[in-house]
Amino acid sequence: NQATVTDNPDTPTDYSLYVVDNNGCASLTATASVTLSSGISLNVTASPMEICLGESSILSFSIFGGVNPVVYMVDGNPASSPQSVSPLETTTYSVSATDACGSVASQDITIGVFDVPQFSFTASSTEGCSPLSVQFSGDNLIDFQSVHWNFGDGDSDYQSSLPYPVHLYEIGGVFDVSLTVQTALGCVGTITIPDMITVYNNPIAQFDADPNTITNISSQVDFFNESLLATSYLWDFGDEETSVDENPFHEYYDPAPGTITVTLVAYSNQNCTDTARVTLKVKGEYTLFMPNSFTPDGDGINDKFAVKGSGISNDGFKMTIYNRWGEVIYYSTDLDAGWNGRLSNGEKAEQGTYTWQVSFYEIWGKGHLEIGKVTLIR
């Protein structure tokens, strides 16, 4: 007749209950089955079991047996499955599960933590004129499983997997450089240096010359500077003369026939340079002056009838003087000699008009024959 009955079965047991009132009437029979728990067991897994510093691992708990509810603890702190952990070093976690019957199961699990790669890198040059060649280097980069450089100036064609690459920056600009390395354990590290490389654009040197064909007589040339992005200039006129003027003119003295190369070097504010060249043509040109009269009186003034000019070769030169009857009264092959007004026998020629004939070669090889008259005055 007790309202509460306590039993401690050793095996699964079915219990039946009915009641009888004071009138002897019985109730329906109620039944209850009691099963016995064999205790709780725990399985703990981690994914992944090994991580790189800064990464996370997921702990997952599963139980077998036991009676709900189940309380999980990780290192003495309440937890639930799955549980994310981010240890700073290799760490062993103690996980326990306690069911409603007080049955306890526990398991330790260790998460391995690997250091991230420690490295740095430098560049042989961080600024310069295009094209700029830069050697990149760093500490023990060859020891890593893999390296990947991004030079910041283009697509995959401007990247490298070499530990110590040389990169050519062909365009102007300011570029970030990134290096990503991976250890043999799979840990990855990346360093990016913003604005590491500065490449300056070169000026564009260009100019025009007027005229671009000269002679040994008429040889002044005006130069018109058409350079871009330049602030200073250096001209080399091809005759050992130079200038720093922006738009110079230049006089060539007795240039030899052929060509003359004029060079302009243009400089930017960053001292970047570009060079332009123009070739001038030099044509040979001679001059010949024959006086129309002379006075061979010994006063030292106009005493000889002689050739004056330029571009005339002494080789092959001939000058002949004829009298009014066509007789030769003077002949010479010396360009500088000249006729002193005397006949071949040394006597003075009479005052009058004489015919001269000069045959000669230019110093550049072309031959000429000139004829004229001269008046001898006494």
Short mmCIF file of C-alpha atoms in Angstrom, two decimals:
data_model
loop_
_atom_site.label_atom_id
_atom_site.label_comp_id
_atom_site.label_asym_id
_atom_site.label_seq_id
_atom_site.Cartn_x
_atom_site.Cartn_y
_atom_site.Cartn_z
CA ASN A 1 0.00 0.00 0.00
CA GLN A 2 2.93 2.44 -0.40
CA ALA A 3 2.72 5.30 -2.92
CA THR A 4 6.46 5.11 -3.68
CA VAL A 5 8.47 1.94 -4.13
CA THR A 6 12.24 1.91 -4.60
CA ASP A 7 13.93 -0.97 -6.42
CA ASN A 8 17.45 -1.59 -7.68
CA PRO A 9 17.12 -4.15 -10.44
CA ASP A 10 20.19 -5.92 -11.74
CA THR A 11 18.57 -6.80 -15.02
CA PRO A 12 16.00 -5.14 -17.25
CA THR A 13 12.64 -5.43 -15.40
CA ASP A 14 8.98 -4.90 -16.25
CA TYR A 15 6.84 -3.44 -13.42
CA SER A 16 2.98 -3.66 -13.09
CA LEU A 17 0.72 -1.50 -10.89
CA TYR A 18 -2.99 -1.48 -10.07
CA VAL A 19 -4.94 -0.09 -7.11
CA VAL A 20 -8.04 -1.26 -5.11
CA ASP A 21 -10.35 1.28 -3.47
CA ASN A 22 -12.19 0.87 -0.14
CA ASN A 23 -15.09 -0.78 -1.90
CA GLY A 24 -12.88 -3.52 -3.21
CA CYS A 25 -12.95 -2.21 -6.79
CA ALA A 26 -9.64 -2.65 -8.71
CA SER A 27 -8.16 -0.28 -11.31
CA LEU A 28 -6.72 -1.18 -14.62
CA THR A 29 -3.14 -2.41 -14.51
CA ALA A 30 -0.33 -0.01 -15.60
CA THR A 31 3.03 -1.36 -16.68
CA ALA A 32 6.52 0.17 -16.90
CA SER A 33 9.76 -1.24 -18.30
CA VAL A 34 13.14 -0.27 -16.89
CA THR A 35 16.23 -0.81 -18.97
CA LEU A 36 19.71 -0.67 -17.48
CA SER A 37 22.41 1.61 -19.04
CA SER A 38 25.74 -0.05 -19.57
CA GLY A 39 27.53 3.31 -19.12
CA ILE A 40 28.72 6.00 -21.58
CA SER A 41 31.65 5.85 -24.00
CA LEU A 42 33.17 8.88 -25.85
CA ASN A 43 34.89 9.34 -29.22
CA VAL A 44 36.65 12.63 -30.00
CA THR A 45 38.02 13.54 -33.44
CA ALA A 46 39.82 16.64 -34.74
CA SER A 47 39.95 18.01 -38.27
CA PRO A 48 42.67 18.69 -39.02
CA MET A 49 44.92 17.12 -36.43
CA GLU A 50 47.80 19.45 -37.43
CA ILE A 51 47.47 23.14 -38.22
CA CYS A 52 49.67 26.13 -38.95
CA LEU A 53 49.82 28.91 -36.40
CA GLY A 54 46.77 31.14 -36.82
CA GLU A 55 44.54 28.39 -38.23
CA SER A 56 41.69 26.51 -36.49
CA SER A 57 40.81 22.88 -35.93
CA ILE A 58 37.31 21.48 -35.36
CA LEU A 59 36.78 19.07 -32.42
CA SER A 60 33.82 16.70 -32.84
CA PHE A 61 32.34 14.55 -30.05
CA SER A 62 30.24 11.38 -30.36
CA ILE A 63 28.97 9.05 -27.62
CA PHE A 64 27.82 5.47 -27.34
CA GLY A 65 25.45 4.36 -24.59
CA GLY A 66 24.60 6.60 -21.69
CA VAL A 67 21.40 8.36 -20.84
CA ASN A 68 20.50 11.78 -22.13
CA PRO A 69 21.01 14.58 -21.45
CA VAL A 70 24.80 14.47 -21.84
CA VAL A 71 27.08 17.32 -20.69
CA TYR A 72 30.37 17.87 -22.51
CA MET A 73 33.40 19.59 -21.05
CA VAL A 74 36.66 20.64 -22.72
CA ASP A 75 39.47 21.33 -20.27
CA GLY A 76 36.82 21.77 -17.60
CA ASN A 77 34.73 24.24 -19.57
CA PRO A 78 31.26 23.52 -20.95
CA ALA A 79 31.38 22.74 -24.64
CA SER A 80 29.28 21.48 -27.51
CA SER A 81 30.03 19.53 -30.63
CA PRO A 82 31.49 20.68 -32.97
CA GLN A 83 33.98 22.89 -31.10
CA SER A 84 36.47 25.21 -32.88
CA VAL A 85 39.91 25.64 -31.30
CA SER A 86 42.86 27.81 -32.36
CA PRO A 87 45.85 26.89 -30.22
CA LEU A 88 49.03 28.99 -30.36
CA GLU A 89 51.21 25.93 -29.87
CA THR A 90 50.83 22.17 -29.88
CA THR A 91 48.08 21.53 -27.30
CA THR A 92 46.37 18.50 -25.72
CA TYR A 93 42.68 18.98 -24.99
CA SER A 94 40.85 16.89 -22.32
CA VAL A 95 37.24 16.17 -23.32
CA SER A 96 34.67 14.57 -21.00
CA ALA A 97 31.02 13.51 -21.36
CA THR A 98 28.66 12.97 -18.40
CA ASP A 99 25.21 11.42 -18.89
CA ALA A 100 22.05 11.71 -16.79
CA CYS A 101 23.05 8.67 -14.78
CA GLY A 102 26.34 10.28 -13.84
CA SER A 103 28.34 7.99 -16.11
CA VAL A 104 31.52 9.79 -17.22
CA ALA A 105 33.73 9.12 -20.26
CA SER A 106 36.84 11.14 -21.18
CA GLN A 107 39.43 11.31 -23.95
CA ASP A 108 42.50 13.44 -24.64
CA ILE A 109 43.28 14.69 -28.15
CA THR A 110 46.38 16.58 -29.29
CA ILE A 111 46.42 19.29 -31.99
CA GLY A 112 49.83 19.85 -33.53
CA VAL A 113 50.72 23.48 -34.32
CA PHE A 114 53.45 24.38 -36.81
CA ASP A 115 55.08 27.78 -37.01
CA VAL A 116 54.26 29.95 -40.00
CA PRO A 117 57.29 30.69 -42.17
CA GLN A 118 59.43 33.62 -41.08
CA PHE A 119 61.11 35.45 -43.96
CA SER A 120 61.85 38.81 -45.54
CA PHE A 121 63.02 40.06 -48.90
CA THR A 122 64.87 42.99 -50.45
CA ALA A 123 65.46 44.49 -53.89
CA SER A 124 68.75 45.50 -55.47
CA SER A 125 67.14 48.78 -56.54
CA THR A 126 63.85 50.35 -55.52
CA GLU A 127 63.76 53.18 -58.06
CA GLY A 128 65.18 53.97 -61.45
CA CYS A 129 64.50 54.67 -65.09
CA SER A 130 62.72 52.23 -67.37
CA PRO A 131 63.60 49.59 -68.24
CA LEU A 132 64.65 48.88 -64.64
CA SER A 133 66.25 45.52 -63.86
CA VAL A 134 65.78 44.46 -60.23
CA GLN A 135 67.36 41.50 -58.43
CA PHE A 136 65.14 40.23 -55.60
CA SER A 137 66.66 38.30 -52.71
CA GLY A 138 65.78 37.12 -49.21
CA ASP A 139 66.85 35.00 -46.26
CA ASN A 140 66.98 31.25 -46.98
CA LEU A 141 64.21 31.36 -49.56
CA ILE A 142 65.70 28.32 -51.21
CA ASP A 143 64.77 26.26 -48.10
CA PHE A 144 61.02 26.61 -48.65
CA GLN A 145 58.94 24.06 -50.48
CA SER A 146 57.70 26.71 -52.91
CA VAL A 147 57.89 30.46 -53.49
CA HIS A 148 55.74 32.72 -55.60
CA TRP A 149 56.58 36.32 -56.51
CA ASN A 150 54.14 38.91 -57.78
CA PHE A 151 56.03 41.95 -59.06
CA GLY A 152 52.94 44.12 -59.32
CA ASP A 153 53.31 45.26 -62.91
CA GLY A 154 51.15 42.80 -64.83
CA ASP A 155 49.52 39.40 -65.12
CA SER A 156 51.00 35.93 -64.70
CA ASP A 157 53.72 36.72 -67.24
CA TYR A 158 55.13 39.12 -64.65
CA GLN A 159 55.38 36.57 -61.80
CA SER A 160 58.03 34.04 -60.84
CA SER A 161 58.53 30.85 -58.84
CA LEU A 162 62.31 31.26 -58.63
CA PRO A 163 63.71 31.93 -55.15
CA TYR A 164 65.92 34.82 -56.26
CA PRO A 165 64.50 36.20 -59.50
CA VAL A 166 65.59 39.14 -61.65
CA HIS A 167 62.68 41.15 -62.99
CA LEU A 168 62.69 43.80 -65.72
CA TYR A 169 60.23 46.63 -65.20
CA GLU A 170 59.55 47.97 -68.69
CA ILE A 171 56.91 50.60 -67.94
CA GLY A 172 56.81 53.52 -65.55
CA GLY A 173 54.79 53.40 -62.34
CA VAL A 174 54.80 52.56 -58.64
CA PHE A 175 54.46 48.84 -57.86
CA ASP A 176 53.64 46.64 -54.85
CA VAL A 177 55.71 43.46 -54.56
CA SER A 178 54.38 40.30 -52.88
CA LEU A 179 56.14 37.09 -51.92
CA THR A 180 54.26 33.95 -50.83
CA VAL A 181 56.16 30.96 -49.47
CA GLN A 182 55.09 27.47 -48.35
CA THR A 183 56.96 25.19 -45.99
CA ALA A 184 57.31 21.42 -46.39
CA LEU A 185 54.60 21.10 -43.71
CA GLY A 186 52.20 23.13 -45.83
CA CYS A 187 52.27 26.36 -43.82
CA VAL A 188 51.94 29.47 -46.01
CA GLY A 189 53.14 33.01 -45.39
CA THR A 190 52.78 36.15 -47.51
CA ILE A 191 54.55 39.49 -47.31
CA THR A 192 53.47 42.46 -49.44
CA ILE A 193 55.55 45.64 -49.54
CA PRO A 194 53.37 48.48 -50.85
CA ASP A 195 54.94 50.91 -53.35
CA MET A 196 58.25 49.04 -53.19
CA ILE A 197 59.41 49.77 -56.73
CA THR A 198 59.23 53.15 -58.47
CA VAL A 199 60.01 53.21 -62.20
CA TYR A 200 60.36 56.54 -64.01
CA ASN A 201 59.35 57.00 -67.62
CA ASN A 202 62.13 58.02 -69.97
CA PRO A 203 61.90 61.23 -71.97
CA ILE A 204 61.45 60.94 -75.73
CA ALA A 205 64.29 62.62 -77.61
CA GLN A 206 63.54 63.88 -81.11
CA PHE A 207 64.61 66.83 -83.23
CA ASP A 208 64.80 68.21 -86.74
CA ALA A 209 67.60 69.99 -88.59
CA ASP A 210 67.28 72.76 -91.16
CA PRO A 211 68.88 72.36 -93.59
CA ASN A 212 69.77 68.68 -93.41
CA THR A 213 72.12 69.00 -96.39
CA ILE A 214 75.03 71.45 -96.20
CA THR A 215 78.17 72.23 -98.14
CA ASN A 216 81.68 73.10 -97.15
CA ILE A 217 80.80 76.71 -97.96
CA SER A 218 77.28 77.14 -96.62
CA SER A 219 77.22 75.22 -93.35
CA GLN A 220 74.99 76.81 -90.69
CA VAL A 221 72.28 74.50 -89.36
CA ASP A 222 69.34 75.33 -87.09
CA PHE A 223 68.17 72.56 -84.77
CA PHE A 224 64.55 72.31 -83.60
CA ASN A 225 64.07 70.32 -80.42
CA GLU A 226 60.85 68.27 -80.39
CA SER A 227 61.60 66.15 -77.30
CA LEU A 228 58.92 65.15 -74.80
CA LEU A 229 59.11 64.80 -70.98
CA ALA A 230 62.60 66.33 -70.96
CA THR A 231 63.99 69.22 -68.90
CA SER A 232 67.59 69.47 -70.07
CA TYR A 233 69.62 68.58 -73.13
CA LEU A 234 73.09 67.80 -74.41
CA TRP A 235 73.89 68.20 -78.11
CA ASP A 236 76.87 66.69 -79.90
CA PHE A 237 77.20 68.27 -83.34
CA GLY A 238 79.58 65.61 -84.65
CA ASP A 239 82.56 67.94 -84.95
CA GLU A 240 83.72 67.84 -81.31
CA GLU A 241 81.46 70.80 -80.50
CA THR A 242 78.59 70.55 -78.00
CA SER A 243 75.74 72.63 -76.60
CA VAL A 244 73.19 72.53 -73.77
CA ASP A 245 70.76 74.95 -75.43
CA GLU A 246 67.25 73.73 -76.09
CA ASN A 247 67.14 74.87 -79.74
CA PRO A 248 70.70 75.67 -80.85
CA PHE A 249 72.16 76.64 -84.19
CA HIS A 250 75.62 75.56 -85.25
CA GLU A 251 78.18 76.64 -87.84
CA TYR A 252 80.32 73.91 -89.37
CA TYR A 253 83.75 75.08 -90.51
CA ASP A 254 85.13 73.42 -93.66
CA PRO A 255 83.25 70.16 -93.20
CA ALA A 256 84.48 67.30 -95.36
CA PRO A 257 81.99 65.92 -97.89
CA GLY A 258 80.11 62.91 -96.60
CA THR A 259 77.89 62.76 -93.55
CA ILE A 260 77.83 64.22 -90.04
CA THR A 261 75.87 62.56 -87.24
CA VAL A 262 74.28 64.94 -84.74
CA THR A 263 73.28 63.45 -81.38
CA LEU A 264 70.78 64.79 -78.85
CA VAL A 265 70.57 63.36 -75.33
CA ALA A 266 67.40 64.43 -73.50
CA TYR A 267 67.25 64.30 -69.67
CA SER A 268 64.20 64.16 -67.39
CA ASN A 269 63.96 65.53 -63.84
CA GLN A 270 64.90 62.05 -62.57
CA ASN A 271 67.98 62.05 -64.84
CA CYS A 272 66.45 59.45 -67.15
CA THR A 273 67.69 59.78 -70.71
CA ASP A 274 66.81 59.12 -74.29
CA THR A 275 68.97 59.65 -77.36
CA ALA A 276 68.10 60.75 -80.88
CA ARG A 277 70.36 61.09 -83.90
CA VAL A 278 70.05 62.87 -87.23
CA THR A 279 72.49 62.50 -90.10
CA LEU A 280 73.46 65.60 -92.09
CA LYS A 281 74.68 65.27 -95.66
CA VAL A 282 77.72 67.35 -96.61
CA LYS A 283 78.14 68.11 -100.31
CA GLY A 284 81.49 69.22 -101.68
CA GLU A 285 81.40 72.67 -103.31
CA TYR A 286 84.28 74.70 -104.74
CA THR A 287 84.73 78.43 -105.31
CA LEU A 288 86.91 80.04 -107.95
CA PHE A 289 87.77 83.75 -108.11
CA MET A 290 89.89 85.19 -110.94
CA PRO A 291 90.60 88.95 -110.82
CA ASN A 292 89.79 90.91 -113.98
CA SER A 293 92.88 93.11 -113.67
CA PHE A 294 96.20 93.38 -111.85
CA THR A 295 99.06 95.91 -111.55
CA PRO A 296 102.48 94.24 -111.42
CA ASP A 297 104.39 97.40 -110.37
CA GLY A 298 106.19 95.98 -107.35
CA ASP A 299 104.24 97.91 -104.70
CA GLY A 300 103.08 94.68 -103.08
CA ILE A 301 99.47 95.35 -103.94
CA ASN A 302 97.77 93.29 -106.64
CA ASP A 303 101.13 92.43 -108.16
CA LYS A 304 100.17 88.95 -109.35
CA PHE A 305 97.34 87.41 -111.25
CA ALA A 306 96.52 84.31 -109.19
CA VAL A 307 93.71 81.87 -108.53
CA LYS A 308 91.72 82.37 -105.34
CA GLY A 309 89.08 80.00 -104.07
CA SER A 310 88.38 76.89 -102.07
CA GLY A 311 87.91 73.19 -102.72
CA ILE A 312 90.52 73.22 -105.53
CA SER A 313 93.21 70.54 -105.67
CA ASN A 314 96.81 71.44 -106.50
CA ASP A 315 97.12 68.07 -108.20
CA GLY A 316 96.37 68.37 -111.90
CA PHE A 317 96.17 72.17 -111.77
CA LYS A 318 97.14 74.07 -114.95
CA MET A 319 97.00 77.79 -115.72
CA THR A 320 97.85 79.17 -119.18
CA ILE A 321 98.02 82.85 -120.28
CA TYR A 322 97.63 83.76 -123.96
CA ASN A 323 98.35 87.03 -125.75
CA ARG A 324 96.03 88.54 -128.32
CA TRP A 325 97.49 86.29 -131.03
CA GLY A 326 96.85 83.14 -129.05
CA GLU A 327 100.45 82.59 -128.12
CA VAL A 328 101.28 81.07 -124.73
CA ILE A 329 103.17 83.59 -122.67
CA TYR A 330 102.77 81.90 -119.26
CA TYR A 331 102.14 78.37 -118.04
CA SER A 332 102.13 76.94 -114.49
CA THR A 333 101.01 73.84 -112.62
CA ASP A 334 101.37 75.52 -109.22
CA LEU A 335 98.06 76.63 -107.78
CA ASP A 336 99.72 79.22 -105.56
CA ALA A 337 102.28 80.66 -108.00
CA GLY A 338 100.29 83.20 -110.02
CA TRP A 339 101.47 85.28 -113.05
CA ASN A 340 103.71 88.22 -112.24
CA GLY A 341 103.13 89.97 -115.60
CA ARG A 342 106.36 88.84 -117.27
CA LEU A 343 106.93 86.79 -120.33
CA SER A 344 108.64 83.44 -120.34
CA ASN A 345 111.96 85.21 -121.23
CA GLY A 346 111.64 87.45 -118.17
CA GLU A 347 110.64 90.61 -119.99
CA LYS A 348 107.68 92.63 -118.87
CA ALA A 349 104.50 91.96 -120.77
CA GLU A 350 102.86 94.97 -122.33
CA GLN A 351 99.83 96.58 -120.80
CA GLY A 352 96.70 95.12 -122.30
CA THR A 353 94.12 92.39 -122.13
CA TYR A 354 95.11 88.72 -121.98
CA THR A 355 93.20 85.47 -122.08
CA TRP A 356 93.62 82.97 -119.30
CA GLN A 357 92.66 79.29 -119.13
CA VAL A 358 92.56 77.29 -115.92
CA SER A 359 91.93 73.54 -115.69
CA PHE A 360 91.69 71.94 -112.28
CA TYR A 361 90.04 69.29 -110.12
CA GLU A 362 87.95 69.79 -107.09
CA ILE A 363 89.47 68.16 -104.04
CA TRP A 364 86.54 65.71 -104.33
CA GLY A 365 87.70 64.62 -107.81
CA LYS A 366 85.48 66.44 -110.30
CA GLY A 367 87.38 68.25 -113.10
CA HIS A 368 86.69 71.76 -114.48
CA LEU A 369 87.92 74.05 -117.26
CA GLU A 370 87.49 77.82 -116.91
CA ILE A 371 88.42 80.56 -119.45
CA GLY A 372 88.39 84.32 -119.02
CA LYS A 373 90.21 87.63 -119.61
CA VAL A 374 92.40 89.77 -117.43
CA THR A 375 93.74 93.29 -117.97
CA LEU A 376 97.37 93.99 -117.13
CA ILE A 377 97.77 97.64 -116.08
CA ARG A 378 101.13 99.42 -115.84
#
